[in-house]
Amino acid sequence: MAVQENTPSKGEASGVAEAAPLHVAIVMDGNGRWAKRRGLPRSLGHRAGADTLKRIVEAAPKLNIRWLTVFGFSTENWSRPAAEVAELMALPKRYFETDLARLEREGVRVRVIGSTQGLSRDLIKICREAEARTAGNDAFFLNVAFNYGGKADIVEAARRFAEEVAAGRAVPGDLTEAGFESLLATAGSPPPDLIVRPSGEQRLSNFMLWEAAYAEFVFQDVLWPDYSADHLKAAVAEFQTRNRRYGAVVPDDALAAG
Ligand code: FPP
């Protein structure tokens, strides 16, 4: 199916999703298995995965996607061997060193979302600099979830609201879904329309738990380092066959139900 012009989804029960997804989120999975199959260290799998990220950031706007959120490091990934954690920690620096100028030039706004706890000062500085240098861009939005966990993010938002209440600036009855969303790390991005996970695994792994409420899921049997623009195009085409109802019924079915 051809990828069609994008129009922002408004959360309405619009039946078949004909538009391209406005926001795609990706669990970049399979780097370790890719490396193992080649007899390579896992670190090289992660580096190959970072190269894939570059390709996909270029491919996404051509498919009319405007927001891309990628899972680069989860709050659970700290439990990996220290050498692998160190390799993963080095990836944002490597990525921004080679790609930030291009992202800046091409109108990409970068945000690094997640906790800064445990990250080196150098890494935090690099991430904040990437955000600052691209803050005025709005052609495409790239969120890199790094040291991110959906549960931790929800707890952090709850804590921030509780602090408002404790300080007398809010009362519990003030809390709304929209207000809560504004406290999440993803505030300012629309919810993902499509969540993609390559590598054959079919789970969310603590990624965008709140935001995924009405996302469509596409699982693809390809390891992330081998993921190409064509795989993303296929995921978008699959998304476009889905019937998004947001808990309602589409008008024709409502008529049939009489
Ligand atoms: C999961 O695969 C992948 C990760 C934990 C890291 C993902 C990071 C990248 C693709 C590079 C991102 C670059 C930046 C700039 C953040 P896995 O190691 O769990 O693979 P496996 O399931 O095959 O072992």
PDB file of C-alpha atoms and ligand atoms in Angstrom:
ATOM      1  CA  MET A   1       0.000   0.000   0.000  1.00  0.00           C
ATOM      2  CA  ALA A   2       1.284   3.460  -0.861  1.00  0.00           C
ATOM      3  CA  VAL A   3       2.176   5.762   1.994  1.00  0.00           C
ATOM      4  CA  GLN A   4      -0.318   8.593   1.969  1.00  0.00           C
ATOM      5  CA  GLU A   5      -0.127  12.225   2.952  1.00  0.00           C
ATOM      6  CA  ASN A   6       0.077  12.798   6.664  1.00  0.00           C
ATOM      7  CA  THR A   7      -2.613  14.540   8.630  1.00  0.00           C
ATOM      8  CA  PRO A   8      -2.291  14.675  12.390  1.00  0.00           C
ATOM      9  CA  SER A   9      -4.542  12.160  14.128  1.00  0.00           C
ATOM     10  CA  LYS A  10      -6.892  13.879  16.520  1.00  0.00           C
ATOM     11  CA  GLY A  11      -7.758  10.866  18.623  1.00  0.00           C
ATOM     12  CA  GLU A  12     -11.092  10.471  16.845  1.00  0.00           C
ATOM     13  CA  ALA A  13     -12.725   7.173  15.943  1.00  0.00           C
ATOM     14  CA  SER A  14     -11.924   7.545  12.268  1.00  0.00           C
ATOM     15  CA  GLY A  15     -12.002   3.913  11.125  1.00  0.00           C
ATOM     16  CA  VAL A  16      -9.185   2.725   8.868  1.00  0.00           C
ATOM     17  CA  ALA A  17      -5.997   4.687   9.503  1.00  0.00           C
ATOM     18  CA  GLU A  18      -5.270   6.004   6.006  1.00  0.00           C
ATOM     19  CA  ALA A  19      -2.752   8.664   6.979  1.00  0.00           C
ATOM     20  CA  ALA A  20       0.857   7.926   7.728  1.00  0.00           C
ATOM     21  CA  PRO A  21       1.588   7.745  11.448  1.00  0.00           C
ATOM     22  CA  LEU A  22       2.490  11.171  12.765  1.00  0.00           C
ATOM     23  CA  HIS A  23       4.615   9.718  15.555  1.00  0.00           C
ATOM     24  CA  VAL A  24       6.500   6.421  15.349  1.00  0.00           C
ATOM     25  CA  ALA A  25       8.316   4.956  18.339  1.00  0.00           C
ATOM     26  CA  ILE A  26      10.871   2.178  17.928  1.00  0.00           C
ATOM     27  CA  VAL A  27      12.348  -0.348  20.348  1.00  0.00           C
ATOM     28  CA  MET A  28      15.711  -0.806  18.640  1.00  0.00           C
ATOM     29  CA  ASP A  29      16.180  -4.456  19.511  1.00  0.00           C
ATOM     30  CA  GLY A  30      18.439  -7.220  18.289  1.00  0.00           C
ATOM     31  CA  ASN A  31      21.926  -5.674  18.297  1.00  0.00           C
ATOM     32  CA  GLY A  32      23.358  -8.409  20.520  1.00  0.00           C
ATOM     33  CA  ARG A  33      21.954 -11.261  18.445  1.00  0.00           C
ATOM     34  CA  TRP A  34      23.148  -9.596  15.246  1.00  0.00           C
ATOM     35  CA  ALA A  35      26.685  -9.447  16.633  1.00  0.00           C
ATOM     36  CA  LYS A  36      26.570 -12.993  18.033  1.00  0.00           C
ATOM     37  CA  ARG A  37      25.528 -14.433  14.654  1.00  0.00           C
ATOM     38  CA  ARG A  38      28.650 -12.876  13.182  1.00  0.00           C
ATOM     39  CA  GLY A  39      30.957 -13.937  15.995  1.00  0.00           C
ATOM     40  CA  LEU A  40      31.435 -10.276  16.926  1.00  0.00           C
ATOM     41  CA  PRO A  41      31.401  -8.604  20.349  1.00  0.00           C
ATOM     42  CA  ARG A  42      28.032  -7.116  21.366  1.00  0.00           C
ATOM     43  CA  SER A  43      29.591  -3.657  21.276  1.00  0.00           C
ATOM     44  CA  LEU A  44      29.874  -3.913  17.491  1.00  0.00           C
ATOM     45  CA  GLY A  45      26.203  -4.832  17.335  1.00  0.00           C
ATOM     46  CA  HIS A  46      25.363  -1.626  19.171  1.00  0.00           C
ATOM     47  CA  ARG A  47      27.568   0.414  16.846  1.00  0.00           C
ATOM     48  CA  ALA A  48      25.854  -1.141  13.841  1.00  0.00           C
ATOM     49  CA  GLY A  49      22.561  -0.306  15.538  1.00  0.00           C
ATOM     50  CA  ALA A  50      23.603   3.321  15.802  1.00  0.00           C
ATOM     51  CA  ASP A  51      24.292   3.322  12.043  1.00  0.00           C
ATOM     52  CA  THR A  52      20.767   2.004  11.501  1.00  0.00           C
ATOM     53  CA  LEU A  53      19.414   4.866  13.602  1.00  0.00           C
ATOM     54  CA  LYS A  54      21.082   7.309  11.210  1.00  0.00           C
ATOM     55  CA  ARG A  55      19.429   5.639   8.207  1.00  0.00           C
ATOM     56  CA  ILE A  56      16.009   5.593   9.844  1.00  0.00           C
ATOM     57  CA  VAL A  57      16.167   9.237  10.913  1.00  0.00           C
ATOM     58  CA  GLU A  58      16.734  10.051   7.229  1.00  0.00           C
ATOM     59  CA  ALA A  59      14.013   7.699   6.000  1.00  0.00           C
ATOM     60  CA  ALA A  60      11.246   8.680   8.421  1.00  0.00           C
ATOM     61  CA  PRO A  61      10.460  12.200   7.093  1.00  0.00           C
ATOM     62  CA  LYS A  62      10.219  10.773   3.562  1.00  0.00           C
ATOM     63  CA  LEU A  63       7.363   8.590   4.867  1.00  0.00           C
ATOM     64  CA  ASN A  64       5.620  11.679   6.274  1.00  0.00           C
ATOM     65  CA  ILE A  65       6.492  10.734   9.844  1.00  0.00           C
ATOM     66  CA  ARG A  66       7.163  13.880  11.915  1.00  0.00           C
ATOM     67  CA  TRP A  67       8.034  12.463  15.340  1.00  0.00           C
ATOM     68  CA  LEU A  68      10.385   9.577  15.961  1.00  0.00           C
ATOM     69  CA  THR A  69      11.099   8.281  19.450  1.00  0.00           C
ATOM     70  CA  VAL A  70      13.767   5.602  19.831  1.00  0.00           C
ATOM     71  CA  PHE A  71      14.641   3.515  22.871  1.00  0.00           C
ATOM     72  CA  GLY A  72      18.409   3.828  23.303  1.00  0.00           C
ATOM     73  CA  PHE A  73      18.949   2.728  26.901  1.00  0.00           C
ATOM     74  CA  SER A  74      16.407   1.530  29.439  1.00  0.00           C
ATOM     75  CA  THR A  75      16.502   1.947  33.199  1.00  0.00           C
ATOM     76  CA  GLU A  76      16.872  -1.858  33.281  1.00  0.00           C
ATOM     77  CA  ASN A  77      19.914  -1.884  30.975  1.00  0.00           C
ATOM     78  CA  TRP A  78      22.169  -0.933  33.941  1.00  0.00           C
ATOM     79  CA  SER A  79      22.069  -4.607  34.887  1.00  0.00           C
ATOM     80  CA  ARG A  80      24.160  -5.535  31.814  1.00  0.00           C
ATOM     81  CA  PRO A  81      27.911  -6.176  32.173  1.00  0.00           C
ATOM     82  CA  ALA A  82      29.843  -2.987  32.957  1.00  0.00           C
ATOM     83  CA  ALA A  83      31.740  -3.068  29.664  1.00  0.00           C
ATOM     84  CA  GLU A  84      28.503  -3.210  27.675  1.00  0.00           C
ATOM     85  CA  VAL A  85      26.968  -0.404  29.742  1.00  0.00           C
ATOM     86  CA  ALA A  86      30.073   1.688  29.017  1.00  0.00           C
ATOM     87  CA  GLU A  87      29.704   0.993  25.312  1.00  0.00           C
ATOM     88  CA  LEU A  88      26.023   1.982  25.373  1.00  0.00           C
ATOM     89  CA  MET A  89      26.877   5.164  27.312  1.00  0.00           C
ATOM     90  CA  ALA A  90      29.335   6.130  24.572  1.00  0.00           C
ATOM     91  CA  LEU A  91      26.745   5.909  21.781  1.00  0.00           C
ATOM     92  CA  PRO A  92      25.007   9.293  22.133  1.00  0.00           C
ATOM     93  CA  LYS A  93      28.361  11.098  22.065  1.00  0.00           C
ATOM     94  CA  ARG A  94      29.456   9.167  18.985  1.00  0.00           C
ATOM     95  CA  TYR A  95      26.093   9.817  17.309  1.00  0.00           C
ATOM     96  CA  PHE A  96      25.974  13.540  18.015  1.00  0.00           C
ATOM     97  CA  GLU A  97      29.645  14.007  17.078  1.00  0.00           C
ATOM     98  CA  THR A  98      29.004  12.648  13.612  1.00  0.00           C
ATOM     99  CA  ASP A  99      25.388  13.698  13.043  1.00  0.00           C
ATOM    100  CA  LEU A 100      24.427  16.732  15.108  1.00  0.00           C
ATOM    101  CA  ALA A 101      25.497  19.305  12.500  1.00  0.00           C
ATOM    102  CA  ARG A 102      23.384  17.550   9.869  1.00  0.00           C
ATOM    103  CA  LEU A 103      20.392  17.205  12.198  1.00  0.00           C
ATOM    104  CA  GLU A 104      20.672  20.894  13.019  1.00  0.00           C
ATOM    105  CA  ARG A 105      20.894  21.844   9.332  1.00  0.00           C
ATOM    106  CA  GLU A 106      17.991  19.642   8.312  1.00  0.00           C
ATOM    107  CA  GLY A 107      15.586  21.124  10.841  1.00  0.00           C
ATOM    108  CA  VAL A 108      15.501  18.199  13.263  1.00  0.00           C
ATOM    109  CA  ARG A 109      14.711  19.031  16.870  1.00  0.00           C
ATOM    110  CA  VAL A 110      16.457  16.621  19.212  1.00  0.00           C
ATOM    111  CA  ARG A 111      15.321  15.780  22.718  1.00  0.00           C
ATOM    112  CA  VAL A 112      16.961  13.261  24.995  1.00  0.00           C
ATOM    113  CA  ILE A 113      14.343  11.959  27.404  1.00  0.00           C
ATOM    114  CA  GLY A 114      14.941   9.941  30.543  1.00  0.00           C
ATOM    115  CA  SER A 115      16.630  10.270  33.882  1.00  0.00           C
ATOM    116  CA  THR A 116      20.028  11.896  34.224  1.00  0.00           C
ATOM    117  CA  GLN A 117      20.709   9.796  37.330  1.00  0.00           C
ATOM    118  CA  GLY A 118      23.860   7.727  36.823  1.00  0.00           C
ATOM    119  CA  LEU A 119      24.870   9.501  33.599  1.00  0.00           C
ATOM    120  CA  SER A 120      28.265  11.176  33.446  1.00  0.00           C
ATOM    121  CA  ARG A 121      28.434  14.961  33.487  1.00  0.00           C
ATOM    122  CA  ASP A 122      30.043  14.834  30.056  1.00  0.00           C
ATOM    123  CA  LEU A 123      27.161  12.809  28.610  1.00  0.00           C
ATOM    124  CA  ILE A 124      24.532  15.088  30.140  1.00  0.00           C
ATOM    125  CA  LYS A 125      26.334  18.100  28.673  1.00  0.00           C
ATOM    126  CA  ILE A 126      26.469  16.533  25.211  1.00  0.00           C
ATOM    127  CA  CYS A 127      22.747  15.732  25.320  1.00  0.00           C
ATOM    128  CA  ARG A 128      21.766  19.207  26.567  1.00  0.00           C
ATOM    129  CA  GLU A 129      23.942  20.757  23.867  1.00  0.00           C
ATOM    130  CA  ALA A 130      22.216  18.677  21.169  1.00  0.00           C
ATOM    131  CA  GLU A 131      18.870  19.895  22.511  1.00  0.00           C
ATOM    132  CA  ALA A 132      19.966  23.527  22.707  1.00  0.00           C
ATOM    133  CA  ARG A 133      21.476  23.595  19.215  1.00  0.00           C
ATOM    134  CA  THR A 134      18.309  22.183  17.660  1.00  0.00           C
ATOM    135  CA  ALA A 135      15.759  23.906  19.919  1.00  0.00           C
ATOM    136  CA  GLY A 136      14.553  26.226  17.155  1.00  0.00           C
ATOM    137  CA  ASN A 137      13.917  23.409  14.643  1.00  0.00           C
ATOM    138  CA  ASP A 138      10.501  22.042  13.791  1.00  0.00           C
ATOM    139  CA  ALA A 139      10.771  20.096  10.527  1.00  0.00           C
ATOM    140  CA  PHE A 140      11.172  16.777  12.336  1.00  0.00           C
ATOM    141  CA  PHE A 141      11.301  15.740  15.972  1.00  0.00           C
ATOM    142  CA  LEU A 142      13.684  13.089  17.281  1.00  0.00           C
ATOM    143  CA  ASN A 143      13.293  11.921  20.863  1.00  0.00           C
ATOM    144  CA  VAL A 144      16.095   9.690  22.093  1.00  0.00           C
ATOM    145  CA  ALA A 145      14.912   7.790  25.161  1.00  0.00           C
ATOM    146  CA  PHE A 146      18.072   7.238  27.142  1.00  0.00           C
ATOM    147  CA  ASN A 147      18.117   5.962  30.722  1.00  0.00           C
ATOM    148  CA  TYR A 148      14.373   5.917  30.259  1.00  0.00           C
ATOM    149  CA  GLY A 149      11.742   3.678  31.820  1.00  0.00           C
ATOM    150  CA  GLY A 150       8.008   4.108  31.428  1.00  0.00           C
ATOM    151  CA  LYS A 151       7.280   3.181  35.038  1.00  0.00           C
ATOM    152  CA  ALA A 152      10.010   5.466  36.393  1.00  0.00           C
ATOM    153  CA  ASP A 153       8.693   8.315  34.254  1.00  0.00           C
ATOM    154  CA  ILE A 154       5.147   7.871  35.583  1.00  0.00           C
ATOM    155  CA  VAL A 155       6.431   7.764  39.167  1.00  0.00           C
ATOM    156  CA  GLU A 156       8.487  10.909  38.538  1.00  0.00           C
ATOM    157  CA  ALA A 157       5.423  12.714  37.152  1.00  0.00           C
ATOM    158  CA  ALA A 158       3.378  11.617  40.191  1.00  0.00           C
ATOM    159  CA  ARG A 159       6.145  12.839  42.489  1.00  0.00           C
ATOM    160  CA  ARG A 160       6.231  16.219  40.766  1.00  0.00           C
ATOM    161  CA  PHE A 161       2.477  16.624  41.139  1.00  0.00           C
ATOM    162  CA  ALA A 162       2.657  15.552  44.784  1.00  0.00           C
ATOM    163  CA  GLU A 163       5.295  18.238  45.321  1.00  0.00           C
ATOM    164  CA  GLU A 164       2.936  20.837  43.844  1.00  0.00           C
ATOM    165  CA  VAL A 165       0.253  19.703  46.275  1.00  0.00           C
ATOM    166  CA  ALA A 166       2.662  19.696  49.222  1.00  0.00           C
ATOM    167  CA  ALA A 167       3.741  23.233  48.333  1.00  0.00           C
ATOM    168  CA  GLY A 168       0.098  24.358  48.288  1.00  0.00           C
ATOM    169  CA  ARG A 169       0.178  25.187  44.569  1.00  0.00           C
ATOM    170  CA  ALA A 170      -2.363  22.463  43.640  1.00  0.00           C
ATOM    171  CA  VAL A 171      -4.989  20.239  45.219  1.00  0.00           C
ATOM    172  CA  PRO A 172      -5.454  16.535  44.285  1.00  0.00           C
ATOM    173  CA  GLY A 173      -8.690  17.327  42.441  1.00  0.00           C
ATOM    174  CA  ASP A 174      -6.741  19.497  39.985  1.00  0.00           C
ATOM    175  CA  LEU A 175      -5.108  16.474  38.393  1.00  0.00           C
ATOM    176  CA  THR A 176      -6.338  15.651  34.880  1.00  0.00           C
ATOM    177  CA  GLU A 177      -5.012  13.288  32.203  1.00  0.00           C
ATOM    178  CA  ALA A 178      -3.751  16.255  30.176  1.00  0.00           C
ATOM    179  CA  GLY A 179      -2.153  17.782  33.244  1.00  0.00           C
ATOM    180  CA  PHE A 180      -0.460  14.497  34.116  1.00  0.00           C
ATOM    181  CA  GLU A 181       0.828  14.112  30.540  1.00  0.00           C
ATOM    182  CA  SER A 182       2.429  17.528  30.787  1.00  0.00           C
ATOM    183  CA  LEU A 183       4.594  16.150  33.597  1.00  0.00           C
ATOM    184  CA  LEU A 184       5.886  13.181  31.599  1.00  0.00           C
ATOM    185  CA  ALA A 185       9.239  13.246  29.792  1.00  0.00           C
ATOM    186  CA  THR A 186       7.387  13.093  26.473  1.00  0.00           C
ATOM    187  CA  ALA A 187       5.397  16.292  27.164  1.00  0.00           C
ATOM    188  CA  GLY A 188       5.073  18.262  23.964  1.00  0.00           C
ATOM    189  CA  SER A 189       5.112  15.216  21.667  1.00  0.00           C
ATOM    190  CA  PRO A 190       1.838  13.701  20.479  1.00  0.00           C
ATOM    191  CA  PRO A 191       1.289  10.089  21.609  1.00  0.00           C
ATOM    192  CA  PRO A 192       2.878   7.515  19.301  1.00  0.00           C
ATOM    193  CA  ASP A 193       0.483   6.283  16.622  1.00  0.00           C
ATOM    194  CA  LEU A 194       2.725   3.333  15.843  1.00  0.00           C
ATOM    195  CA  ILE A 195       5.181   1.429  18.012  1.00  0.00           C
ATOM    196  CA  VAL A 196       7.582  -0.792  16.100  1.00  0.00           C
ATOM    197  CA  ARG A 197       9.718  -3.533  17.570  1.00  0.00           C
ATOM    198  CA  PRO A 198      12.072  -5.456  15.340  1.00  0.00           C
ATOM    199  CA  SER A 199      13.975  -8.623  16.317  1.00  0.00           C
ATOM    200  CA  GLY A 200      10.954 -10.895  16.725  1.00  0.00           C
ATOM    201  CA  GLU A 201      10.289 -10.007  20.377  1.00  0.00           C
ATOM    202  CA  GLN A 202       6.711  -8.965  21.083  1.00  0.00           C
ATOM    203  CA  ARG A 203       6.663  -6.851  24.214  1.00  0.00           C
ATOM    204  CA  LEU A 204       6.882  -3.232  25.298  1.00  0.00           C
ATOM    205  CA  SER A 205       9.750  -3.620  27.815  1.00  0.00           C
ATOM    206  CA  ASN A 206       8.752  -0.577  29.887  1.00  0.00           C
ATOM    207  CA  PHE A 207       8.711   1.763  26.874  1.00  0.00           C
ATOM    208  CA  MET A 208       6.181   4.636  26.758  1.00  0.00           C
ATOM    209  CA  LEU A 209       3.678   2.849  28.992  1.00  0.00           C
ATOM    210  CA  TRP A 210       1.303   5.780  29.376  1.00  0.00           C
ATOM    211  CA  GLU A 211       1.774   7.087  25.839  1.00  0.00           C
ATOM    212  CA  ALA A 212       1.114   3.686  24.239  1.00  0.00           C
ATOM    213  CA  ALA A 213      -2.553   3.660  25.319  1.00  0.00           C
ATOM    214  CA  TYR A 214      -3.888   3.786  21.742  1.00  0.00           C
ATOM    215  CA  ALA A 215      -0.782   3.035  19.728  1.00  0.00           C
ATOM    216  CA  GLU A 216      -0.803   0.393  17.019  1.00  0.00           C
ATOM    217  CA  PHE A 217       1.951  -2.222  17.336  1.00  0.00           C
ATOM    218  CA  VAL A 218       3.984  -3.737  14.528  1.00  0.00           C
ATOM    219  CA  PHE A 219       6.509  -6.461  15.319  1.00  0.00           C
ATOM    220  CA  GLN A 220       9.033  -7.294  12.619  1.00  0.00           C
ATOM    221  CA  ASP A 221      11.279 -10.290  12.305  1.00  0.00           C
ATOM    222  CA  VAL A 222      14.503  -8.464  11.505  1.00  0.00           C
ATOM    223  CA  LEU A 223      17.362  -7.519  13.805  1.00  0.00           C
ATOM    224  CA  TRP A 224      17.810  -3.767  14.311  1.00  0.00           C
ATOM    225  CA  PRO A 225      21.254  -3.493  12.611  1.00  0.00           C
ATOM    226  CA  ASP A 226      19.643  -4.986   9.468  1.00  0.00           C
ATOM    227  CA  TYR A 227      16.610  -2.695   9.678  1.00  0.00           C
ATOM    228  CA  SER A 228      16.167  -0.575   6.552  1.00  0.00           C
ATOM    229  CA  ALA A 229      13.952   2.165   5.149  1.00  0.00           C
ATOM    230  CA  ASP A 230      11.969  -0.603   3.435  1.00  0.00           C
ATOM    231  CA  HIS A 231      11.229  -2.234   6.807  1.00  0.00           C
ATOM    232  CA  LEU A 232       9.952   1.088   8.124  1.00  0.00           C
ATOM    233  CA  LYS A 233       7.873   1.548   4.977  1.00  0.00           C
ATOM    234  CA  ALA A 234       6.372  -1.921   5.500  1.00  0.00           C
ATOM    235  CA  ALA A 235       5.534  -1.081   9.133  1.00  0.00           C
ATOM    236  CA  VAL A 236       3.802   2.125   7.999  1.00  0.00           C
ATOM    237  CA  ALA A 237       1.874   0.209   5.325  1.00  0.00           C
ATOM    238  CA  GLU A 238       0.759  -2.308   7.983  1.00  0.00           C
ATOM    239  CA  PHE A 239      -0.318   0.585  10.216  1.00  0.00           C
ATOM    240  CA  GLN A 240      -2.416   1.956   7.368  1.00  0.00           C
ATOM    241  CA  THR A 241      -4.482  -1.224   7.252  1.00  0.00           C
ATOM    242  CA  ARG A 242      -5.444  -0.890  10.927  1.00  0.00           C
ATOM    243  CA  ASN A 243      -8.861   0.175  12.127  1.00  0.00           C
ATOM    244  CA  ARG A 244      -8.344   2.692  14.918  1.00  0.00           C
ATOM    245  CA  ARG A 245     -11.439   3.076  17.053  1.00  0.00           C
ATOM    246  CA  TYR A 246     -10.128   4.565  20.314  1.00  0.00           C
ATOM    247  CA  GLY A 247     -12.708   2.562  22.237  1.00  0.00           C
ATOM    248  CA  ALA A 248     -15.601   3.863  20.145  1.00  0.00           C
ATOM    249  CA  VAL A 249     -17.335   2.333  17.130  1.00  0.00           C
ATOM    250  CA  VAL A 250     -16.842   3.521  13.557  1.00  0.00           C
ATOM    251  CA  PRO A 251     -19.972   5.279  12.166  1.00  0.00           C
ATOM    252  CA  ASP A 252     -20.999   2.415   9.769  1.00  0.00           C
ATOM    253  CA  ASP A 253     -20.934  -0.161  12.570  1.00  0.00           C
ATOM    254  CA  ALA A 254     -22.960   2.156  14.792  1.00  0.00           C
ATOM    255  CA  LEU A 255     -25.645   2.345  12.075  1.00  0.00           C
ATOM    256  CA  ALA A 256     -25.620  -1.441  11.636  1.00  0.00           C
ATOM    257  CA  ALA A 257     -26.038  -1.890  15.377  1.00  0.00           C
ATOM    258  CA  GLY A 258     -29.160   0.248  14.977  1.00  0.00           C
TER     259      GLY A 258
HETATM  260  C1  FPP B   1      18.702  -3.723  22.485  1.00  0.00           C
HETATM  261  O1  FPP B   1      19.336  -4.760  21.783  1.00  0.00           O
HETATM  262  C2  FPP B   1      19.376  -2.483  22.170  1.00  0.00           C
HETATM  263  C3  FPP B   1      19.953  -1.664  23.091  1.00  0.00           C
HETATM  264  C4  FPP B   1      19.945  -1.933  24.529  1.00  0.00           C
HETATM  265  C5  FPP B   1      20.662  -0.461  22.662  1.00  0.00           C
HETATM  266  C6  FPP B   1      20.045   0.262  21.520  1.00  0.00           C
HETATM  267  C7  FPP B   1      20.943   1.307  21.040  1.00  0.00           C
HETATM  268  C8  FPP B   1      21.216   1.548  19.749  1.00  0.00           C
HETATM  269  C9  FPP B   1      20.590   0.844  18.615  1.00  0.00           C
HETATM  270  C10 FPP B   1      22.132   2.629  19.379  1.00  0.00           C
HETATM  271  C11 FPP B   1      21.442   3.884  19.689  1.00  0.00           C
HETATM  272  C12 FPP B   1      22.183   5.075  19.518  1.00  0.00           C
HETATM  273  C13 FPP B   1      22.014   6.163  20.285  1.00  0.00           C
HETATM  274  C14 FPP B   1      22.485   7.446  19.804  1.00  0.00           C
HETATM  275  C15 FPP B   1      21.360   6.124  21.603  1.00  0.00           C
HETATM  276  P1  FPP B   1      19.980  -5.939  22.616  1.00  0.00           P
HETATM  277  O2  FPP B   1      21.355  -5.580  22.971  1.00  0.00           O
HETATM  278  O3  FPP B   1      19.083  -6.263  23.780  1.00  0.00           O
HETATM  279  O4  FPP B   1      19.955  -7.084  21.556  1.00  0.00           O
HETATM  280  P2  FPP B   1      19.675  -8.634  21.839  1.00  0.00           P
HETATM  281  O5  FPP B   1      18.262  -8.720  22.362  1.00  0.00           O
HETATM  282  O6  FPP B   1      19.822  -9.231  20.489  1.00  0.00           O
HETATM  283  O7  FPP B   1      20.710  -9.077  22.822  1.00  0.00           O
END
